[in-house]
Amino acid sequence: MKRERRPEVRLFLILVIDICLAMSGYSQISSGTVSGAIVDSSKAAVPAAQVQVTNLETGVVRSVTTDDTGIYVAVNLAPGRYSVEARKEGFQPISKTGLVLSI
């Protein structure tokens, strides 16, 4: 019996780092946002992928899930160095490390 091989499918991580400044009254509060899109090798959106955004200095992890269009948004992040990892069953996980979020 011949065993069929599934082509390797990988998640591709497109990162967009947005810096958001929030101001309240006379005091200034700063936070950042990491957002992006998870797509497969054919550039099709990957909905319901689990994305973990980890602050490499503090170890704080923010977990979010991609929407129907493969978009994820992690808000209210402290400035620092981050890694982003995406996972979904049937796909190989992918990660990016050393992203710097500065305000």
mmCIF file of C-alpha atoms in Angstrom:
data_model
loop_
_atom_site.group_PDB
_atom_site.id
_atom_site.type_symbol
_atom_site.label_atom_id
_atom_site.label_comp_id
_atom_site.label_asym_id
_atom_site.label_seq_id
_atom_site.Cartn_x
_atom_site.Cartn_y
_atom_site.Cartn_z
ATOM 1 C CA MET A 1 0.000 0.000 0.000
ATOM 2 C CA LYS A 2 1.371 3.359 -0.969
ATOM 3 C CA ARG A 3 1.263 6.022 1.733
ATOM 4 C CA GLU A 4 0.208 9.481 0.569
ATOM 5 C CA ARG A 5 2.343 12.347 1.765
ATOM 6 C CA ARG A 6 0.727 15.584 2.700
ATOM 7 C CA PRO A 7 2.686 18.570 1.550
ATOM 8 C CA GLU A 8 4.259 20.409 4.411
ATOM 9 C CA VAL A 9 2.100 23.283 5.471
ATOM 10 C CA ARG A 10 3.619 26.102 7.474
ATOM 11 C CA LEU A 11 2.229 29.133 9.105
ATOM 12 C CA PHE A 12 3.726 32.338 7.930
ATOM 13 C CA LEU A 13 3.794 35.188 10.345
ATOM 14 C CA ILE A 14 3.342 38.685 9.101
ATOM 15 C CA LEU A 15 4.073 41.085 11.897
ATOM 16 C CA VAL A 16 3.002 44.608 12.124
ATOM 17 C CA ILE A 17 4.031 46.439 15.239
ATOM 18 C CA ASP A 18 1.939 49.448 16.067
ATOM 19 C CA ILE A 19 2.846 51.894 18.753
ATOM 20 C CA CYS A 20 -0.120 53.396 20.545
ATOM 21 C CA LEU A 21 0.155 56.265 22.959
ATOM 22 C CA ALA A 22 -2.706 56.787 25.357
ATOM 23 C CA MET A 23 -3.067 60.086 27.164
ATOM 24 C CA SER A 24 -5.324 60.606 30.137
ATOM 25 C CA GLY A 25 -5.778 64.098 31.543
ATOM 26 C CA TYR A 26 -2.408 65.622 32.388
ATOM 27 C CA SER A 27 -0.733 62.289 32.972
ATOM 28 C CA GLN A 28 0.605 60.230 30.133
ATOM 29 C CA ILE A 29 0.144 56.472 29.954
ATOM 30 C CA SER A 30 2.046 54.595 27.261
ATOM 31 C CA SER A 31 1.345 51.165 25.913
ATOM 32 C CA GLY A 32 1.935 49.360 22.674
ATOM 33 C CA THR A 33 0.126 46.999 20.352
ATOM 34 C CA VAL A 34 1.469 44.043 18.398
ATOM 35 C CA SER A 35 -0.752 43.002 15.516
ATOM 36 C CA GLY A 36 -0.386 40.971 12.373
ATOM 37 C CA ALA A 37 -1.854 38.369 10.051
ATOM 38 C CA ILE A 38 -1.314 34.624 10.031
ATOM 39 C CA VAL A 39 -1.396 33.082 6.555
ATOM 40 C CA ASP A 40 -0.442 29.710 5.093
ATOM 41 C CA SER A 41 2.054 29.050 2.312
ATOM 42 C CA SER A 42 -0.544 29.973 -0.331
ATOM 43 C CA LYS A 43 -1.176 33.297 1.480
ATOM 44 C CA ALA A 44 -4.660 32.161 2.619
ATOM 45 C CA ALA A 45 -5.790 33.449 6.021
ATOM 46 C CA VAL A 46 -5.509 31.051 8.964
ATOM 47 C CA PRO A 47 -8.470 31.675 11.296
ATOM 48 C CA ALA A 48 -8.529 30.463 14.921
ATOM 49 C CA ALA A 49 -4.734 30.195 15.221
ATOM 50 C CA GLN A 50 -3.398 30.601 18.760
ATOM 51 C CA VAL A 51 -0.875 33.452 19.021
ATOM 52 C CA GLN A 52 1.307 34.040 22.070
ATOM 53 C CA VAL A 53 3.085 37.370 22.502
ATOM 54 C CA THR A 54 5.773 37.055 25.198
ATOM 55 C CA ASN A 55 7.710 39.882 26.836
ATOM 56 C CA LEU A 56 11.255 38.488 26.894
ATOM 57 C CA GLU A 57 12.294 40.731 29.794
ATOM 58 C CA THR A 58 9.394 40.045 32.174
ATOM 59 C CA GLY A 59 8.086 36.688 30.949
ATOM 60 C CA VAL A 60 4.530 38.057 30.729
ATOM 61 C CA VAL A 61 2.548 36.207 28.032
ATOM 62 C CA ARG A 62 -0.466 37.592 26.172
ATOM 63 C CA SER A 63 -2.514 34.959 24.323
ATOM 64 C CA VAL A 64 -4.845 35.924 21.486
ATOM 65 C CA THR A 65 -6.643 34.090 18.676
ATOM 66 C CA THR A 66 -6.777 35.103 15.020
ATOM 67 C CA ASP A 67 -10.130 36.178 13.618
ATOM 68 C CA ASP A 68 -11.803 34.860 10.457
ATOM 69 C CA THR A 69 -9.385 36.869 8.312
ATOM 70 C CA GLY A 70 -6.264 35.605 10.148
ATOM 71 C CA ILE A 71 -5.699 38.908 11.976
ATOM 72 C CA TYR A 72 -4.562 39.072 15.606
ATOM 73 C CA VAL A 73 -4.152 42.052 17.930
ATOM 74 C CA ALA A 74 -2.431 42.101 21.333
ATOM 75 C CA VAL A 75 -3.056 45.429 23.089
ATOM 76 C CA ASN A 76 -1.813 47.274 26.166
ATOM 77 C CA LEU A 77 1.708 45.873 26.028
ATOM 78 C CA ALA A 78 4.541 47.393 28.024
ATOM 79 C CA PRO A 79 7.597 48.566 26.101
ATOM 80 C CA GLY A 80 10.259 45.868 25.737
ATOM 81 C CA ARG A 81 11.526 42.976 23.630
ATOM 82 C CA TYR A 82 8.942 40.417 22.499
ATOM 83 C CA SER A 83 8.597 37.083 20.781
ATOM 84 C CA VAL A 84 5.498 36.060 18.847
ATOM 85 C CA GLU A 85 4.525 32.420 18.278
ATOM 86 C CA ALA A 86 1.588 31.117 16.233
ATOM 87 C CA ARG A 87 0.140 27.593 16.416
ATOM 88 C CA LYS A 88 -2.743 25.722 14.828
ATOM 89 C CA GLU A 89 -3.424 22.009 14.513
ATOM 90 C CA GLY A 90 -2.316 20.719 11.106
ATOM 91 C CA PHE A 91 0.321 23.434 10.728
ATOM 92 C CA GLN A 92 3.886 23.734 11.919
ATOM 93 C CA PRO A 93 4.283 26.430 14.572
ATOM 94 C CA ILE A 94 6.268 29.511 13.705
ATOM 95 C CA SER A 95 7.848 32.168 15.877
ATOM 96 C CA LYS A 96 9.678 35.462 15.611
ATOM 97 C CA THR A 97 11.934 36.687 18.423
ATOM 98 C CA GLY A 98 13.551 39.975 19.289
ATOM 99 C CA LEU A 99 10.770 42.339 18.281
ATOM 100 C CA VAL A 100 11.268 45.639 20.068
ATOM 101 C CA LEU A 101 8.273 47.641 21.200
ATOM 102 C CA SER A 102 9.344 51.128 22.223
ATOM 103 C CA ILE A 103 7.335 54.177 23.153
#
